[in-house]
Amino acid sequence: MTVSPSLHVLTSPVLFRAIRAFAPRTPWSFLAFEAAHRGKPHRTPRSLPELAIQFDDFPALREFYALWSNPDYRSWNKLSFNHTVLRAAQYKQPEMLRFLLERDLEDDEFSWIMARAIGYRCLEILQVLYEFHPQESQAYTGVIDYLVHTHELAVIQFLVERGIGRWTSVAFDGTFLRGDVDIVRLLLKHRVAEPSIEAIDRAAYRGDIEMIRLLHSHNAPCSTNATDYAARRGHLEVVRFLHEHRSEGCTYRAIVGAAENGHLEIVRFLVEMRHEASTAQALYHAVEKDHDTVVRYLIENTMAGRLSEAKSRAILFNHESIASMIEKMIANGIKRVDVAQQGREEDLAGKERASKRSRRR
């Protein structure tokens, strides 16, 4: 059988070796890496350097870089180093990230990489990025707003101390209102945040005395809601602190809320120490909620509310023990005393005595 010239050319070992001499060969390590990771979950398409980062294979990354540095392999898509800096940040590989940055391999906008890295919340990654590009290390506002919800103090401290990112009212309010004391202390120290009027109010609602002390030491504002909230929620220490250190005061809602929820010590404190008028509503709410000790205290120590009305409400809400207690008080002709009024009179008398002593001098 005669072999055609074309078939002879195509099957010639000599010619095949000559052609292969001018074409880059596929390295064994290249094939071995693909085989080792075939079937593992990853997003496609991904280059081999990206997969080496994902699978924490630093030796493979170095070898792929050596191949990619060869002009014969530079055009291979599977050896592309595009987005490898971002992948090193994403998979929290600081040593690989340093390796890539030392070779100027970033191809994405650096501020975007930094913003993504902040979202990944890895301090080591941020430190490496900042080391190589301190002037370009900025972050989008939304990333900072997100970060304060993660409680990552070390990351937030790193950014604040270097002036990275812009802190908005969303970030401030979220931090202050949630009660992250360490983060709030950091923001106040570096003067990158000013608490809103709700900061102390919400801290009082939670009973967070440490946060209240911190905010008060930085002259944070608040409103009458602070004491109103604390009284309703039963936070006596907070009520005391606000009474002693703040001038905003409270409203009738403080004693009504405390009475309604059965907080006797707070009711007692408000009656004896605050001179806002005790209201009939405090007595009536205590009756309706069946807080007998609060009812007894308010009847014996304030003039607010009519006993007949209190008794009627006790009967209406089926609180027989309170109705019976009030009936006995009425039958015994209880003499009610206004402790708050006595306190005001004593304060006035004390001021008059002090004034007389001053004039004598």
CSV table of C-alpha atoms in Angstrom, one decimal:
chain,number,residue,atom,x,y,z
A,1,MET,CA,0.0,0.0,0.0
A,2,THR,CA,1.4,3.4,-1.0
A,3,VAL,CA,1.3,6.1,1.8
A,4,SER,CA,0.1,9.5,0.6
A,5,PRO,CA,2.5,12.4,1.1
A,6,SER,CA,0.0,14.3,3.4
A,7,LEU,CA,-0.4,11.3,5.7
A,8,HIS,CA,3.4,10.9,5.8
A,9,VAL,CA,3.8,14.5,6.9
A,10,LEU,CA,1.1,14.3,9.6
A,11,THR,CA,2.6,11.1,11.1
A,12,SER,CA,6.2,12.0,10.9
A,13,PRO,CA,7.8,11.8,14.4
A,14,VAL,CA,10.7,14.0,13.4
A,15,LEU,CA,8.3,16.7,12.2
A,16,PHE,CA,6.2,16.4,15.3
A,17,ARG,CA,9.2,16.9,17.6
A,18,ALA,CA,10.3,19.9,15.6
A,19,ILE,CA,6.9,21.6,15.9
A,20,ARG,CA,6.7,20.8,19.7
A,21,ALA,CA,10.1,22.5,20.1
A,22,PHE,CA,8.6,25.8,19.2
A,23,ALA,CA,5.4,25.5,21.3
A,24,PRO,CA,5.2,25.9,25.1
A,25,ARG,CA,4.6,22.6,26.9
A,26,THR,CA,2.0,22.0,29.6
A,27,PRO,CA,4.0,21.5,32.8
A,28,TRP,CA,3.3,18.5,34.9
A,29,SER,CA,2.6,20.6,38.0
A,30,PHE,CA,-0.1,22.4,36.0
A,31,LEU,CA,-1.9,19.1,35.2
A,32,ALA,CA,-1.3,17.7,38.7
A,33,PHE,CA,-3.0,20.8,40.3
A,34,GLU,CA,-6.0,20.6,38.0
A,35,ALA,CA,-6.4,16.9,38.8
A,36,ALA,CA,-6.0,17.4,42.5
A,37,HIS,CA,-8.8,20.0,42.7
A,38,ARG,CA,-11.0,18.7,40.0
A,39,GLY,CA,-14.6,18.5,41.3
A,40,LYS,CA,-14.1,20.8,44.3
A,41,PRO,CA,-16.7,23.6,44.5
A,42,HIS,CA,-15.6,26.9,43.2
A,43,ARG,CA,-17.0,29.7,41.1
A,44,THR,CA,-16.3,29.4,37.4
A,45,PRO,CA,-14.5,30.6,35.4
A,46,ARG,CA,-11.5,30.8,37.7
A,47,SER,CA,-7.8,30.9,36.8
A,48,LEU,CA,-5.4,28.4,38.4
A,49,PRO,CA,-3.8,31.2,40.5
A,50,GLU,CA,-7.2,32.1,41.9
A,51,LEU,CA,-7.9,28.5,42.7
A,52,ALA,CA,-4.5,28.2,44.4
A,53,ILE,CA,-5.4,31.1,46.7
A,54,GLN,CA,-8.9,29.7,47.4
A,55,PHE,CA,-7.4,26.3,48.3
A,56,ASP,CA,-4.5,27.8,50.4
A,57,ASP,CA,-1.8,26.4,48.1
A,58,PHE,CA,1.0,28.9,48.3
A,59,PRO,CA,3.7,26.7,46.6
A,60,ALA,CA,1.3,26.3,43.6
A,61,LEU,CA,0.8,30.1,43.4
A,62,ARG,CA,4.5,30.7,43.3
A,63,GLU,CA,4.9,28.1,40.6
A,64,PHE,CA,2.1,29.5,38.5
A,65,TYR,CA,3.7,33.0,38.9
A,66,ALA,CA,7.0,31.6,37.6
A,67,LEU,CA,5.2,30.1,34.6
A,68,TRP,CA,3.2,33.3,34.0
A,69,SER,CA,6.5,35.3,34.0
A,70,ASN,CA,7.6,33.3,31.0
A,71,PRO,CA,6.4,35.1,27.8
A,72,ASP,CA,5.4,31.7,26.3
A,73,TYR,CA,2.8,31.3,29.0
A,74,ARG,CA,1.7,34.9,29.6
A,75,SER,CA,-1.3,34.6,27.2
A,76,TRP,CA,-2.7,31.4,28.8
A,77,ASN,CA,-6.1,32.3,30.3
A,78,LYS,CA,-5.8,29.6,32.9
A,79,LEU,CA,-2.7,31.3,34.2
A,80,SER,CA,-4.2,34.8,34.4
A,81,PHE,CA,-3.4,36.8,37.5
A,82,ASN,CA,-6.3,39.1,37.1
A,83,HIS,CA,-8.3,39.7,40.3
A,84,THR,CA,-5.8,37.6,42.4
A,85,VAL,CA,-5.2,40.5,44.8
A,86,LEU,CA,-8.9,40.6,45.4
A,87,ARG,CA,-9.1,36.9,45.9
A,88,ALA,CA,-6.2,36.9,48.4
A,89,ALA,CA,-8.2,39.5,50.4
A,90,GLN,CA,-11.4,37.6,50.0
A,91,TYR,CA,-10.0,34.3,51.3
A,92,LYS,CA,-8.0,36.1,54.0
A,93,GLN,CA,-4.5,35.1,52.8
A,94,PRO,CA,-2.2,37.9,54.0
A,95,GLU,CA,1.1,36.2,52.9
A,96,MET,CA,-0.2,35.5,49.4
A,97,LEU,CA,-1.5,39.0,49.3
A,98,ARG,CA,1.9,40.4,50.2
A,99,PHE,CA,3.5,38.1,47.5
A,100,LEU,CA,1.2,39.6,44.9
A,101,LEU,CA,1.5,43.2,45.9
A,102,GLU,CA,5.3,43.0,46.0
A,103,ARG,CA,5.1,42.0,42.3
A,104,ASP,CA,2.6,44.8,41.4
A,105,LEU,CA,-0.1,42.4,40.3
A,106,GLU,CA,-3.2,44.3,41.3
A,107,ASP,CA,-5.4,45.1,38.3
A,108,ASP,CA,-8.5,46.4,40.1
A,109,GLU,CA,-9.1,49.9,41.4
A,110,PHE,CA,-7.4,49.8,44.7
A,111,SER,CA,-10.0,51.8,46.6
A,112,TRP,CA,-12.6,49.2,45.6
A,113,ILE,CA,-10.3,46.4,46.8
A,114,MET,CA,-9.9,48.2,50.1
A,115,ALA,CA,-13.6,48.6,50.5
A,116,ARG,CA,-14.2,44.9,49.8
A,117,ALA,CA,-11.4,44.0,52.3
A,118,ILE,CA,-13.1,46.1,55.0
A,119,GLY,CA,-16.2,44.0,54.4
A,120,TYR,CA,-14.2,40.8,54.8
A,121,ARG,CA,-13.2,42.1,58.3
A,122,CYS,CA,-9.7,40.7,58.4
A,123,LEU,CA,-7.2,43.0,60.2
A,124,GLU,CA,-4.1,41.3,58.7
A,125,ILE,CA,-5.4,41.9,55.2
A,126,LEU,CA,-6.1,45.5,55.9
A,127,GLN,CA,-2.6,46.0,57.4
A,128,VAL,CA,-1.0,44.6,54.2
A,129,LEU,CA,-3.1,46.7,51.9
A,130,TYR,CA,-2.4,49.8,53.8
A,131,GLU,CA,1.3,49.1,53.9
A,132,PHE,CA,1.5,49.1,50.1
A,133,HIS,CA,-1.0,51.8,49.3
A,134,PRO,CA,-1.5,54.1,52.4
A,135,GLN,CA,-2.5,57.1,50.2
A,136,GLU,CA,-5.1,55.2,48.3
A,137,SER,CA,-6.6,53.4,51.3
A,138,GLN,CA,-10.2,54.8,51.4
A,139,ALA,CA,-13.5,53.1,51.7
A,140,TYR,CA,-17.0,53.8,50.5
A,141,THR,CA,-19.5,55.2,53.1
A,142,GLY,CA,-21.8,52.2,52.9
A,143,VAL,CA,-18.9,49.8,53.9
A,144,ILE,CA,-18.3,51.8,57.1
A,145,ASP,CA,-22.0,51.9,57.9
A,146,TYR,CA,-22.0,48.1,57.6
A,147,LEU,CA,-18.9,47.6,59.6
A,148,VAL,CA,-20.1,49.2,62.8
A,149,HIS,CA,-22.8,46.5,63.0
A,150,THR,CA,-20.2,43.8,63.1
A,151,HIS,CA,-18.6,44.7,66.5
A,152,GLU,CA,-15.1,44.3,65.0
A,153,LEU,CA,-13.3,46.7,67.3
A,154,ALA,CA,-9.8,45.9,66.1
A,155,VAL,CA,-10.8,46.6,62.5
A,156,ILE,CA,-12.7,49.8,63.4
A,157,GLN,CA,-9.8,51.0,65.5
A,158,PHE,CA,-7.4,50.4,62.6
A,159,LEU,CA,-9.5,52.5,60.2
A,160,VAL,CA,-10.2,55.3,62.7
A,161,GLU,CA,-6.6,55.8,63.7
A,162,ARG,CA,-5.6,56.1,60.0
A,163,GLY,CA,-8.5,58.2,58.9
A,164,ILE,CA,-9.8,55.6,56.4
A,165,GLY,CA,-13.4,56.0,55.3
A,166,ARG,CA,-16.1,58.6,56.1
A,167,TRP,CA,-18.3,58.0,59.1
A,168,THR,CA,-21.9,59.0,58.6
A,169,SER,CA,-24.8,59.6,61.0
A,170,VAL,CA,-26.1,56.1,60.1
A,171,ALA,CA,-22.9,54.6,61.5
A,172,PHE,CA,-22.9,56.9,64.5
A,173,ASP,CA,-26.5,56.3,65.5
A,174,GLY,CA,-26.2,52.6,65.0
A,175,THR,CA,-23.2,52.4,67.2
A,176,PHE,CA,-24.5,54.6,70.0
A,177,LEU,CA,-28.0,53.2,70.0
A,178,ARG,CA,-26.8,49.6,70.2
A,179,GLY,CA,-24.6,50.3,73.1
A,180,ASP,CA,-21.1,49.2,71.9
A,181,VAL,CA,-19.3,50.9,74.7
A,182,ASP,CA,-15.8,50.1,73.4
A,183,ILE,CA,-16.5,51.3,69.9
A,184,VAL,CA,-18.3,54.5,71.2
A,185,ARG,CA,-15.3,55.2,73.5
A,186,LEU,CA,-13.0,54.9,70.4
A,187,LEU,CA,-15.1,57.1,68.2
A,188,LEU,CA,-15.4,59.8,70.9
A,189,LYS,CA,-11.6,59.6,71.6
A,190,HIS,CA,-10.7,60.3,68.0
A,191,ARG,CA,-13.5,62.9,67.6
A,192,VAL,CA,-15.0,61.2,64.6
A,193,ALA,CA,-18.5,61.0,66.0
A,194,GLU,CA,-21.0,63.1,67.9
A,195,PRO,CA,-23.8,61.3,69.7
A,196,SER,CA,-27.3,62.3,68.9
A,197,ILE,CA,-29.9,63.3,71.5
A,198,GLU,CA,-31.2,59.7,71.5
A,199,ALA,CA,-28.0,58.1,72.6
A,200,ILE,CA,-28.5,58.6,76.4
A,201,ASP,CA,-32.2,58.2,76.0
A,202,ARG,CA,-31.8,54.7,74.5
A,203,ALA,CA,-29.0,53.8,76.9
A,204,ALA,CA,-31.4,54.6,79.7
A,205,TYR,CA,-34.1,52.4,78.1
A,206,ARG,CA,-31.6,49.5,78.2
A,207,GLY,CA,-30.3,50.3,81.7
A,208,ASP,CA,-26.8,50.7,80.3
A,209,ILE,CA,-25.3,52.8,83.1
A,210,GLU,CA,-21.7,52.4,81.7
A,211,MET,CA,-22.8,53.9,78.4
A,212,ILE,CA,-24.6,56.7,80.1
A,213,ARG,CA,-21.6,57.6,82.3
A,214,LEU,CA,-19.4,57.6,79.2
A,215,LEU,CA,-21.7,59.8,77.1
A,216,HIS,CA,-22.3,62.2,80.0
A,217,SER,CA,-18.6,62.6,80.4
A,218,HIS,CA,-18.5,63.9,76.8
A,219,ASN,CA,-21.4,66.3,77.3
A,220,ALA,CA,-23.8,64.3,75.2
A,221,PRO,CA,-27.3,65.6,75.1
A,222,CYS,CA,-30.5,63.8,76.2
A,223,SER,CA,-34.1,64.5,76.9
A,224,THR,CA,-36.7,63.9,79.6
A,225,ASN,CA,-37.3,60.6,77.8
A,226,ALA,CA,-34.1,59.2,79.5
A,227,THR,CA,-35.6,59.2,83.0
A,228,ASP,CA,-39.1,58.3,81.7
A,229,TYR,CA,-37.7,55.2,80.0
A,230,ALA,CA,-35.5,54.2,82.9
A,231,ALA,CA,-38.3,54.5,85.4
A,232,ARG,CA,-40.7,52.5,83.3
A,233,ARG,CA,-38.1,49.8,82.7
A,234,GLY,CA,-37.1,49.6,86.4
A,235,HIS,CA,-33.5,50.8,86.1
A,236,LEU,CA,-33.2,52.5,89.5
A,237,GLU,CA,-29.4,53.1,89.2
A,238,VAL,CA,-30.0,55.0,86.0
A,239,VAL,CA,-32.8,57.1,87.5
A,240,ARG,CA,-30.6,58.0,90.4
A,241,PHE,CA,-27.7,59.0,88.1
A,242,LEU,CA,-29.8,61.1,85.8
A,243,HIS,CA,-31.4,62.8,88.9
A,244,GLU,CA,-28.0,63.6,90.4
A,245,HIS,CA,-26.0,64.6,87.2
A,246,ARG,CA,-28.5,65.8,84.6
A,247,SER,CA,-30.8,68.8,84.4
A,248,GLU,CA,-33.3,67.5,81.9
A,249,GLY,CA,-35.6,66.1,84.5
A,250,CYS,CA,-38.6,63.9,83.6
A,251,THR,CA,-42.3,64.0,83.0
A,252,TYR,CA,-45.4,62.5,84.7
A,253,ARG,CA,-44.7,59.4,82.5
A,254,ALA,CA,-41.8,58.4,84.7
A,255,ILE,CA,-43.9,57.7,87.8
A,256,VAL,CA,-46.9,56.4,85.8
A,257,GLY,CA,-44.6,53.9,84.0
A,258,ALA,CA,-42.9,52.9,87.2
A,259,ALA,CA,-46.2,52.4,89.0
A,260,GLU,CA,-47.8,50.5,86.1
A,261,ASN,CA,-44.9,48.0,86.1
A,262,GLY,CA,-44.7,47.7,89.9
A,263,HIS,CA,-41.3,49.3,90.5
A,264,LEU,CA,-41.9,50.4,94.1
A,265,GLU,CA,-38.4,51.7,94.8
A,266,ILE,CA,-38.5,53.9,91.7
A,267,VAL,CA,-41.9,55.2,92.6
A,268,ARG,CA,-40.6,55.9,96.1
A,269,PHE,CA,-37.6,57.7,94.7
A,270,LEU,CA,-39.6,59.8,92.3
A,271,VAL,CA,-42.1,60.8,95.0
A,272,GLU,CA,-39.4,61.7,97.5
A,273,MET,CA,-36.6,63.1,95.4
A,274,ARG,CA,-38.3,64.5,92.3
A,275,HIS,CA,-40.8,67.3,92.7
A,276,GLU,CA,-42.8,66.6,89.6
A,277,ALA,CA,-46.4,66.2,90.7
A,278,SER,CA,-47.5,62.6,91.5
A,279,THR,CA,-50.5,62.0,89.3
A,280,ALA,CA,-53.8,60.1,89.8
A,281,GLN,CA,-52.9,58.1,86.8
A,282,ALA,CA,-49.9,56.5,88.7
A,283,LEU,CA,-52.3,55.2,91.4
A,284,TYR,CA,-54.9,54.1,88.9
A,285,HIS,CA,-52.4,52.2,86.7
A,286,ALA,CA,-51.0,50.5,89.8
A,287,VAL,CA,-54.5,49.4,90.8
A,288,GLU,CA,-55.3,48.1,87.3
A,289,LYS,CA,-52.0,46.1,87.2
A,290,ASP,CA,-52.6,44.6,90.7
A,291,HIS,CA,-49.4,46.1,92.3
A,292,ASP,CA,-50.7,46.3,95.9
A,293,THR,CA,-47.5,47.5,97.5
A,294,VAL,CA,-47.3,50.4,95.0
A,295,VAL,CA,-51.0,51.2,95.6
A,296,ARG,CA,-50.5,51.3,99.4
A,297,TYR,CA,-47.4,53.5,99.1
A,298,LEU,CA,-49.1,56.0,96.8
A,299,ILE,CA,-52.2,56.2,99.0
A,300,GLU,CA,-50.2,56.7,102.2
A,301,ASN,CA,-47.7,59.1,100.7
A,302,THR,CA,-49.4,61.2,98.1
A,303,MET,CA,-52.7,63.1,97.7
A,304,ALA,CA,-53.1,62.1,94.0
A,305,GLY,CA,-56.2,60.2,93.0
A,306,ARG,CA,-59.5,59.6,94.7
A,307,LEU,CA,-59.8,56.4,96.8
A,308,SER,CA,-63.3,55.7,95.6
A,309,GLU,CA,-62.2,55.8,92.0
A,310,ALA,CA,-59.2,53.5,92.9
A,311,LYS,CA,-61.6,51.1,94.6
A,312,SER,CA,-64.0,51.1,91.6
A,313,ARG,CA,-61.1,50.2,89.3
A,314,ALA,CA,-59.9,47.4,91.5
A,315,ILE,CA,-63.4,45.9,91.5
A,316,LEU,CA,-63.6,46.4,87.7
A,317,PHE,CA,-60.3,44.5,87.1
A,318,ASN,CA,-61.2,41.8,89.7
A,319,HIS,CA,-58.4,42.7,92.1
A,320,GLU,CA,-60.3,41.8,95.2
A,321,SER,CA,-57.3,42.1,97.6
A,322,ILE,CA,-56.6,45.7,96.5
A,323,ALA,CA,-60.3,46.6,96.7
A,324,SER,CA,-60.5,45.2,100.2
A,325,MET,CA,-57.3,47.1,101.2
A,326,ILE,CA,-58.7,50.4,100.0
A,327,GLU,CA,-62.0,49.8,101.6
A,328,LYS,CA,-60.3,49.3,105.0
A,329,MET,CA,-58.3,52.4,104.5
A,330,ILE,CA,-61.5,54.4,103.8
A,331,ALA,CA,-63.3,52.8,106.8
A,332,ASN,CA,-60.3,53.6,109.1
A,333,GLY,CA,-60.3,57.2,108.0
A,334,ILE,CA,-56.7,57.1,106.7
A,335,LYS,CA,-55.0,60.4,106.8
A,336,ARG,CA,-53.1,60.8,103.5
A,337,VAL,CA,-49.8,62.7,103.5
A,338,ASP,CA,-48.2,64.4,100.5
A,339,VAL,CA,-44.5,63.5,100.9
A,340,ALA,CA,-43.6,65.5,97.8
A,341,GLN,CA,-45.2,68.6,99.2
A,342,GLN,CA,-43.4,68.0,102.5
A,343,GLY,CA,-40.2,67.8,100.6
A,344,ARG,CA,-40.8,71.0,98.8
A,345,GLU,CA,-41.7,72.8,102.1
A,346,GLU,CA,-38.5,71.4,103.7
A,347,ASP,CA,-36.4,72.6,100.8
A,348,LEU,CA,-38.0,76.0,101.0
A,349,ALA,CA,-37.4,76.2,104.7
A,350,GLY,CA,-33.8,75.2,104.3
A,351,LYS,CA,-33.3,77.9,101.7
A,352,GLU,CA,-34.8,80.5,104.0
A,353,ARG,CA,-32.6,79.5,106.9
A,354,ALA,CA,-29.5,79.7,104.6
A,355,SER,CA,-30.6,83.1,103.4
A,356,LYS,CA,-30.9,84.4,107.0
A,357,ARG,CA,-27.5,83.1,107.9
A,358,SER,CA,-26.1,84.8,104.9
A,359,ARG,CA,-27.7,88.1,105.8
A,360,ARG,CA,-26.3,87.9,109.4
A,361,ARG,CA,-22.8,87.7,108.0
